[in-house]
Amino acid sequence: MNELMSYASPLLAGGVALIVMLIGLVWVSLRRAMVRQADYFRQQLRNADKEQQKVSKQMLEVRSVVIGLGKTVNDQQDIIKHLNDRLKELENADTDARLYSRASKMVKLGADLNELIEECELPKAEAELMMSLQNKLQGKEAIPPLSSHPEGKTRVVPNRPPVRKQSR
């Protein structure tokens, strides 16, 4: 038994040493794996920080564009309001033109002087002028030729021979 004990002690010591070495190797390999994983996570964190900064810059750009568009929309709304106001002004100011247009149509349809005065609320002189103009346009009255200059000067009409068109 002594002999067995003499052999068992070195074997036992060798087995314990082997187990300690295996535990040490496992510990070293786990440590390396943990360091690699920590490095990987640090790299992922850096990438995420860079991406977050990039997105923040894009958000600032989008915000500034939206503010600019809002200002443009407000400006356009002001212009539209101004144009609507101006359109209302023109519609209200255009009543005289509508009366003259109506009077012109009435003369074309054969209305007489009194109808123009009553229906279109025109003064007598304007109603007579409308009737005269419409009659001249329809060929019922002759249009007098312009023989004088508007400033009182005589109009000189040069005598030119008729121009012949050249045929090609």
Coordinates of N, CA and C in Angstrom, one line a residue:
M1 N 0.8 -1.1 0.0 CA 0.0 0.0 0.0 C 0.9 1.3 0.0
N2 N 1.9 1.1 0.6 CA 2.9 2.2 0.6 C 3.3 2.5 -0.8
E3 N 3.5 1.4 -1.5 CA 3.9 1.6 -2.9 C 2.8 2.3 -3.7
L4 N 1.6 2.0 -3.4 CA 0.5 2.6 -4.1 C 0.4 4.1 -3.7
M5 N 0.7 4.3 -2.4 CA 0.6 5.7 -1.9 C 1.8 6.5 -2.5
S6 N 2.9 5.8 -2.7 CA 4.0 6.5 -3.3 C 3.7 6.9 -4.7
Y7 N 3.0 6.0 -5.4 CA 2.6 6.4 -6.8 C 1.4 7.3 -6.8
A8 N 0.6 7.3 -5.9 CA -0.7 8.1 -5.9 C -0.4 9.5 -5.7
S9 N 0.5 9.8 -4.8 CA 0.8 11.2 -4.5 C 1.3 12.0 -5.7
P10 N 2.2 11.5 -6.5 CA 2.6 12.3 -7.7 C 1.5 12.3 -8.7
L11 N 0.7 11.3 -8.8 CA -0.4 11.3 -9.7 C -1.5 12.3 -9.3
L12 N -1.7 12.3 -8.0 CA -2.7 13.2 -7.5 C -2.2 14.6 -7.7
A13 N -0.9 14.9 -7.5 CA -0.4 16.2 -7.7 C -0.4 16.6 -9.1
G14 N -0.1 15.6 -10.0 CA -0.2 15.9 -11.5 C -1.6 16.1 -11.9
G15 N -2.6 15.4 -11.3 CA -4.0 15.6 -11.7 C -4.5 17.0 -11.2
V16 N -4.1 17.4 -10.0 CA -4.5 18.7 -9.5 C -3.9 19.8 -10.4
A17 N -2.6 19.6 -10.7 CA -1.9 20.6 -11.6 C -2.6 20.7 -12.9
L18 N -3.0 19.5 -13.5 CA -3.7 19.5 -14.8 C -5.0 20.2 -14.7
I19 N -5.7 20.0 -13.6 CA -7.0 20.6 -13.4 C -6.8 22.2 -13.3
V20 N -5.8 22.6 -12.5 CA -5.5 24.0 -12.3 C -5.2 24.6 -13.6
M21 N -4.4 23.9 -14.5 CA -4.0 24.4 -15.8 C -5.2 24.6 -16.7
L22 N -6.1 23.5 -16.6 CA -7.3 23.6 -17.5 C -8.2 24.8 -17.0
I23 N -8.3 24.9 -15.7 CA -9.1 26.1 -15.2 C -8.5 27.4 -15.6
G24 N -7.2 27.5 -15.6 CA -6.4 28.7 -16.0 C -6.7 29.0 -17.5
L25 N -6.6 27.9 -18.3 CA -6.8 28.1 -19.8 C -8.2 28.5 -20.1
V26 N -9.2 27.9 -19.4 CA -10.6 28.3 -19.6 C -10.8 29.8 -19.2
W27 N -10.1 30.1 -18.0 CA -10.3 31.5 -17.5 C -9.6 32.5 -18.5
V28 N -8.5 32.2 -19.1 CA -7.8 33.0 -20.0 C -8.6 33.2 -21.3
S29 N -9.1 32.1 -21.8 CA -10.0 32.1 -23.0 C -11.3 32.9 -22.8
L30 N -11.9 32.7 -21.6 CA -13.1 33.5 -21.3 C -12.7 35.0 -21.2
R31 N -11.6 35.3 -20.6 CA -11.2 36.7 -20.4 C -11.0 37.3 -21.8
R32 N -10.3 36.6 -22.7 CA -10.1 37.1 -24.1 C -11.4 37.3 -24.8
A33 N -12.3 36.4 -24.6 CA -13.7 36.5 -25.2 C -14.4 37.7 -24.7
M34 N -14.3 37.9 -23.4 CA -15.0 39.1 -22.8 C -14.3 40.4 -23.2
V35 N -13.0 40.4 -23.4 CA -12.3 41.6 -23.9 C -12.8 41.9 -25.3
R36 N -12.8 40.9 -26.2 CA -13.3 41.1 -27.6 C -14.7 41.6 -27.6
Q37 N -15.6 41.0 -26.7 CA -17.0 41.4 -26.7 C -17.1 42.8 -26.2
A38 N -16.3 43.2 -25.2 CA -16.3 44.6 -24.7 C -15.8 45.6 -25.8
D39 N -14.8 45.2 -26.6 CA -14.3 46.0 -27.7 C -15.4 46.1 -28.8
Y40 N -16.1 45.0 -29.1 CA -17.2 45.1 -30.1 C -18.3 46.0 -29.6
F41 N -18.7 45.9 -28.3 CA -19.7 46.8 -27.8 C -19.3 48.2 -27.8
R42 N -18.0 48.5 -27.5 CA -17.5 49.9 -27.5 C -17.6 50.4 -28.9
Q43 N -17.2 49.6 -29.9 CA -17.3 50.0 -31.3 C -18.8 50.3 -31.7
Q44 N -19.7 49.4 -31.3 CA -21.1 49.6 -31.6 C -21.6 50.9 -31.0
L45 N -21.1 51.2 -29.8 CA -21.6 52.4 -29.1 C -21.0 53.6 -29.8
R46 N -19.8 53.6 -30.3 CA -19.2 54.7 -31.1 C -20.0 54.9 -32.3
N47 N -20.3 53.8 -33.0 CA -21.1 53.9 -34.3 C -22.5 54.5 -34.0
A48 N -23.1 54.0 -32.9 CA -24.4 54.6 -32.5 C -24.4 56.0 -32.2
D49 N -23.3 56.5 -31.5 CA -23.1 57.9 -31.2 C -23.0 58.7 -32.5
K50 N -22.2 58.2 -33.4 CA -22.0 58.9 -34.7 C -23.3 59.0 -35.4
E51 N -24.1 57.9 -35.5 CA -25.3 57.9 -36.2 C -26.3 58.9 -35.5
Q52 N -26.3 58.9 -34.2 CA -27.2 59.8 -33.4 C -26.8 61.3 -33.7
Q53 N -25.5 61.6 -33.8 CA -25.1 63.0 -34.2 C -25.5 63.3 -35.6
K54 N -25.4 62.3 -36.5 CA -25.8 62.6 -37.9 C -27.3 62.8 -37.9
V55 N -28.1 62.0 -37.2 CA -29.6 62.2 -37.2 C -29.9 63.5 -36.6
S56 N -29.2 63.9 -35.5 CA -29.5 65.2 -34.9 C -29.2 66.4 -35.9
K57 N -28.1 66.3 -36.7 CA -27.9 67.3 -37.7 C -29.0 67.4 -38.7
Q58 N -29.4 66.2 -39.1 CA -30.5 66.1 -40.1 C -31.8 66.7 -39.6
M59 N -32.0 66.4 -38.3 CA -33.3 67.0 -37.7 C -33.2 68.5 -37.6
L60 N -32.0 69.1 -37.3 CA -31.8 70.5 -37.3 C -32.1 71.1 -38.7
E61 N -31.5 70.4 -39.7 CA -31.8 70.9 -41.1 C -33.2 70.8 -41.5
V62 N -33.9 69.7 -41.1 CA -35.3 69.6 -41.4 C -36.1 70.7 -40.7
R63 N -35.7 70.9 -39.4 CA -36.4 72.0 -38.6 C -36.3 73.3 -39.3
S64 N -35.1 73.6 -39.7 CA -34.9 74.9 -40.4 C -35.7 75.0 -41.7
V65 N -35.7 73.9 -42.4 CA -36.5 73.9 -43.7 C -38.0 74.1 -43.4
V66 N -38.5 73.5 -42.3 CA -39.9 73.6 -42.0 C -40.2 75.0 -41.5
I67 N -39.3 75.6 -40.8 CA -39.5 77.0 -40.4 C -39.5 77.9 -41.6
G68 N -38.6 77.7 -42.5 CA -38.6 78.5 -43.8 C -39.9 78.3 -44.6
L69 N -40.4 77.0 -44.7 CA -41.6 76.8 -45.4 C -42.8 77.4 -44.7
G70 N -42.8 77.4 -43.4 CA -43.9 78.0 -42.6 C -43.9 79.5 -42.9
K71 N -42.8 80.1 -43.0 CA -42.7 81.6 -43.3 C -43.2 81.8 -44.7
T72 N -42.8 80.9 -45.6 CA -43.3 81.1 -47.0 C -44.8 80.9 -47.1
V73 N -45.3 79.9 -46.4 CA -46.8 79.7 -46.4 C -47.5 81.0 -45.8
N74 N -46.9 81.5 -44.7 CA -47.5 82.7 -44.2 C -47.5 83.9 -45.2
D75 N -46.4 84.0 -45.9 CA -46.2 85.1 -46.9 C -47.3 84.9 -48.0
Q76 N -47.4 83.6 -48.4 CA -48.4 83.3 -49.5 C -49.8 83.6 -49.0
Q77 N -50.1 83.3 -47.8 CA -51.4 83.5 -47.2 C -51.7 85.0 -47.2
D78 N -50.7 85.8 -46.9 CA -50.8 87.3 -46.9 C -51.1 87.8 -48.3
I79 N -50.4 87.2 -49.3 CA -50.6 87.6 -50.7 C -52.0 87.2 -51.1
I80 N -52.4 86.0 -50.8 CA -53.7 85.5 -51.2 C -54.8 86.4 -50.6
K81 N -54.6 86.8 -49.3 CA -55.6 87.7 -48.6 C -55.6 89.0 -49.4
H82 N -54.4 89.6 -49.7 CA -54.4 90.8 -50.4 C -55.1 90.7 -51.7
L83 N -54.8 89.6 -52.5 CA -55.4 89.5 -53.8 C -57.0 89.3 -53.7
N84 N -57.4 88.6 -52.6 CA -58.9 88.5 -52.5 C -59.5 89.8 -52.2
D85 N -58.8 90.6 -51.3 CA -59.3 92.0 -51.0 C -59.4 92.8 -52.3
R86 N -58.3 92.7 -53.1 CA -58.2 93.5 -54.3 C -59.3 93.1 -55.3
L87 N -59.5 91.7 -55.4 CA -60.6 91.2 -56.3 C -62.0 91.7 -55.9
K88 N -62.2 91.8 -54.6 CA -63.5 92.3 -54.1 C -63.6 93.8 -54.5
E89 N -62.5 94.5 -54.3 CA -62.5 95.9 -54.7 C -62.9 96.1 -56.2
L90 N -62.2 95.3 -57.0 CA -62.4 95.3 -58.5 C -63.8 94.9 -58.8
E91 N -64.4 93.9 -58.1 CA -65.7 93.5 -58.4 C -66.7 94.6 -58.1
N92 N -66.5 95.3 -57.0 CA -67.3 96.4 -56.6 C -67.2 97.6 -57.5
A93 N -65.9 97.8 -58.0 CA -65.7 98.9 -58.9 C -66.1 98.7 -60.3
D94 N -66.4 97.4 -60.7 CA -66.7 97.0 -62.0 C -68.2 97.2 -62.3
T95 N -69.0 97.7 -61.4 CA -70.4 97.8 -61.7 C -70.7 98.7 -62.8
D96 N -69.9 99.8 -63.0 CA -70.1 100.7 -64.1 C -69.9 100.0 -65.5
A97 N -68.9 99.2 -65.5 CA -68.6 98.5 -66.7 C -69.7 97.5 -67.1
R98 N -70.2 96.8 -66.0 CA -71.3 95.9 -66.3 C -72.6 96.7 -66.8
L99 N -72.8 97.9 -66.2 CA -74.0 98.7 -66.7 C -73.8 99.0 -68.2
Y100 N -72.6 99.4 -68.6 CA -72.3 99.8 -70.0 C -72.4 98.5 -70.9
S101 N -71.9 97.4 -70.4 CA -72.0 96.2 -71.1 C -73.5 95.8 -71.3
R102 N -74.3 95.9 -70.3 CA -75.7 95.6 -70.4 C -76.4 96.6 -71.3
A103 N -76.0 97.8 -71.2 CA -76.6 98.8 -72.1 C -76.3 98.5 -73.6
S104 N -75.1 98.1 -73.8 CA -74.7 97.8 -75.2 C -75.5 96.6 -75.7
K105 N -75.7 95.6 -74.9 CA -76.5 94.4 -75.3 C -78.0 94.8 -75.5
M106 N -78.5 95.7 -74.7 CA -79.8 96.2 -74.9 C -80.0 96.9 -76.2
V107 N -79.0 97.8 -76.5 CA -79.1 98.5 -77.8 C -79.1 97.5 -79.0
K108 N -78.2 96.5 -78.9 CA -78.2 95.5 -79.9 C -79.5 94.7 -80.1
L109 N -80.2 94.6 -79.0 CA -81.5 93.9 -79.0 C -82.6 94.8 -79.4
G110 N -82.3 96.1 -79.6 CA -83.3 97.0 -80.1 C -84.0 97.9 -79.0
A111 N -83.4 98.0 -77.9 CA -83.9 98.9 -76.8 C -83.9 100.4 -77.3
D112 N -84.9 101.1 -76.8 CA -84.9 102.6 -77.2 C -84.2 103.4 -76.1
L113 N -84.1 104.7 -76.3 CA -83.4 105.6 -75.4 C -84.0 105.6 -74.0
N114 N -85.2 105.6 -73.8 CA -85.9 105.6 -72.4 C -85.6 104.3 -71.7
E115 N -85.6 103.2 -72.4 CA -85.3 101.9 -71.7 C -83.8 101.9 -71.2
L116 N -82.9 102.4 -72.0 CA -81.5 102.5 -71.5 C -81.4 103.4 -70.3
I117 N -82.1 104.5 -70.3 CA -82.0 105.5 -69.2 C -82.6 104.8 -67.9
E118 N -83.7 104.1 -68.0 CA -84.4 103.5 -66.9 C -83.7 102.3 -66.4
E119 N -83.4 101.4 -67.3 CA -82.8 100.1 -66.9 C -81.4 100.1 -66.4
C120 N -80.6 100.9 -67.1 CA -79.1 101.0 -66.8 C -78.7 102.2 -66.0
E121 N -79.7 103.0 -65.7 CA -79.5 104.2 -64.9 C -78.4 105.1 -65.5
L122 N -78.4 105.3 -66.8 CA -77.5 106.1 -67.5 C -78.0 107.5 -67.7
P123 N -77.2 108.5 -67.7 CA -77.7 109.8 -68.0 C -78.1 109.9 -69.5
K124 N -78.9 110.8 -69.9 CA -79.5 110.9 -71.2 C -78.4 111.0 -72.3
A125 N -77.4 111.8 -72.0 CA -76.3 112.0 -73.0 C -75.5 110.7 -73.2
E126 N -75.2 109.9 -72.1 CA -74.5 108.7 -72.3 C -75.4 107.7 -73.0
A127 N -76.7 107.6 -72.7 CA -77.6 106.7 -73.4 C -77.6 107.0 -74.9
E128 N -77.7 108.3 -75.3 CA -77.7 108.7 -76.7 C -76.4 108.3 -77.3
L129 N -75.2 108.5 -76.6 CA -73.9 108.1 -77.1 C -73.9 106.6 -77.4
M130 N -74.4 105.8 -76.4 CA -74.4 104.4 -76.6 C -75.2 104.0 -77.9
M131 N -76.3 104.6 -78.0 CA -77.2 104.3 -79.2 C -76.5 104.7 -80.5
S132 N -75.8 105.8 -80.5 CA -75.1 106.3 -81.7 C -74.0 105.4 -82.0
L133 N -73.2 105.0 -81.0 CA -72.1 104.1 -81.2 C -72.5 102.8 -81.8
Q134 N -73.5 102.2 -81.2 CA -74.0 100.9 -81.6 C -74.6 101.0 -83.0
N135 N -75.3 102.1 -83.4 CA -75.8 102.2 -84.7 C -74.7 102.3 -85.7
K136 N -73.6 103.0 -85.4 CA -72.4 103.2 -86.3 C -71.7 101.8 -86.4
L137 N -71.6 101.1 -85.3 CA -71.0 99.8 -85.4 C -71.8 98.8 -86.3
Q138 N -73.1 98.9 -86.2 CA -74.0 98.0 -87.0 C -74.2 98.5 -88.4
G139 N -73.6 99.7 -88.7 CA -73.7 100.2 -90.1 C -75.0 101.0 -90.4
K140 N -75.7 101.3 -89.3 CA -77.0 102.1 -89.5 C -76.7 103.5 -89.7
E141 N -75.6 104.0 -89.2 CA -75.1 105.4 -89.3 C -73.7 105.4 -89.9
A142 N -73.4 106.5 -90.7 CA -72.1 106.6 -91.3 C -71.1 107.1 -90.3
I143 N -69.9 106.7 -90.4 CA -68.9 107.2 -89.5 C -68.2 108.3 -90.3
P144 N -68.1 109.5 -89.7 CA -67.5 110.6 -90.5 C -66.0 110.4 -90.5
P145 N -65.4 110.8 -91.6 CA -63.9 110.6 -91.8 C -63.2 111.7 -90.9
L146 N -62.0 111.3 -90.5 CA -61.2 112.2 -89.7 C -60.5 113.2 -90.7
S147 N -60.9 114.4 -90.7 CA -60.3 115.4 -91.6 C -59.5 116.4 -90.9
S148 N -59.5 116.4 -89.6 CA -58.7 117.4 -88.9 C -57.8 116.6 -87.8
H149 N -56.8 117.3 -87.4 CA -55.9 116.8 -86.5 C -56.4 117.1 -85.1
P150 N -56.2 116.2 -84.1 CA -56.8 116.5 -82.7 C -56.3 117.8 -82.1
E151 N -55.1 118.3 -82.5 CA -54.6 119.5 -81.9 C -54.9 120.8 -82.8
G152 N -55.8 120.6 -83.7 CA -56.2 121.7 -84.5 C -55.3 121.9 -85.8
K153 N -54.3 121.1 -86.0 CA -53.5 121.2 -87.2 C -54.2 120.4 -88.3
T154 N -54.0 120.9 -89.5 CA -54.5 120.1 -90.6 C -53.7 118.9 -90.9
R155 N -54.5 117.9 -91.3 CA -53.8 116.6 -91.5 C -53.4 116.5 -93.0
V156 N -52.2 116.1 -93.2 CA -51.7 116.0 -94.6 C -51.6 114.6 -94.9
V157 N -52.4 114.2 -96.0 CA -52.4 112.8 -96.4 C -51.5 112.8 -97.7
P158 N -50.4 112.1 -97.7 CA -49.6 112.1 -98.9 C -50.3 111.2 -100.0
N159 N -50.1 111.7 -101.2 CA -50.6 110.9 -102.4 C -49.6 109.9 -102.8
R160 N -49.9 108.7 -102.5 CA -48.9 107.6 -102.9 C -49.6 106.8 -103.9
P161 N -48.8 106.3 -104.8 CA -49.3 105.3 -105.8 C -49.7 104.0 -105.1
P162 N -50.6 103.3 -105.6 CA -51.0 102.0 -104.9 C -49.8 101.0 -105.0
V163 N -49.6 100.3 -104.0 CA -48.5 99.3 -103.9 C -49.0 98.0 -104.4
R164 N -48.3 97.4 -105.4 CA -48.6 96.1 -106.0 C -47.9 95.0 -105.2
K165 N -48.6 94.0 -105.0 CA -48.0 92.8 -104.4 C -47.3 92.0 -105.5
Q166 N -46.1 91.6 -105.1 CA -45.3 90.8 -106.1 C -45.7 89.3 -105.9
S167 N -45.9 88.7 -107.0 CA -46.2 87.2 -106.9 C -45.0 86.4 -107.0
R168 N -44.9 85.4 -106.3 CA -43.7 84.6 -106.3 C -43.8 83.3 -107.1

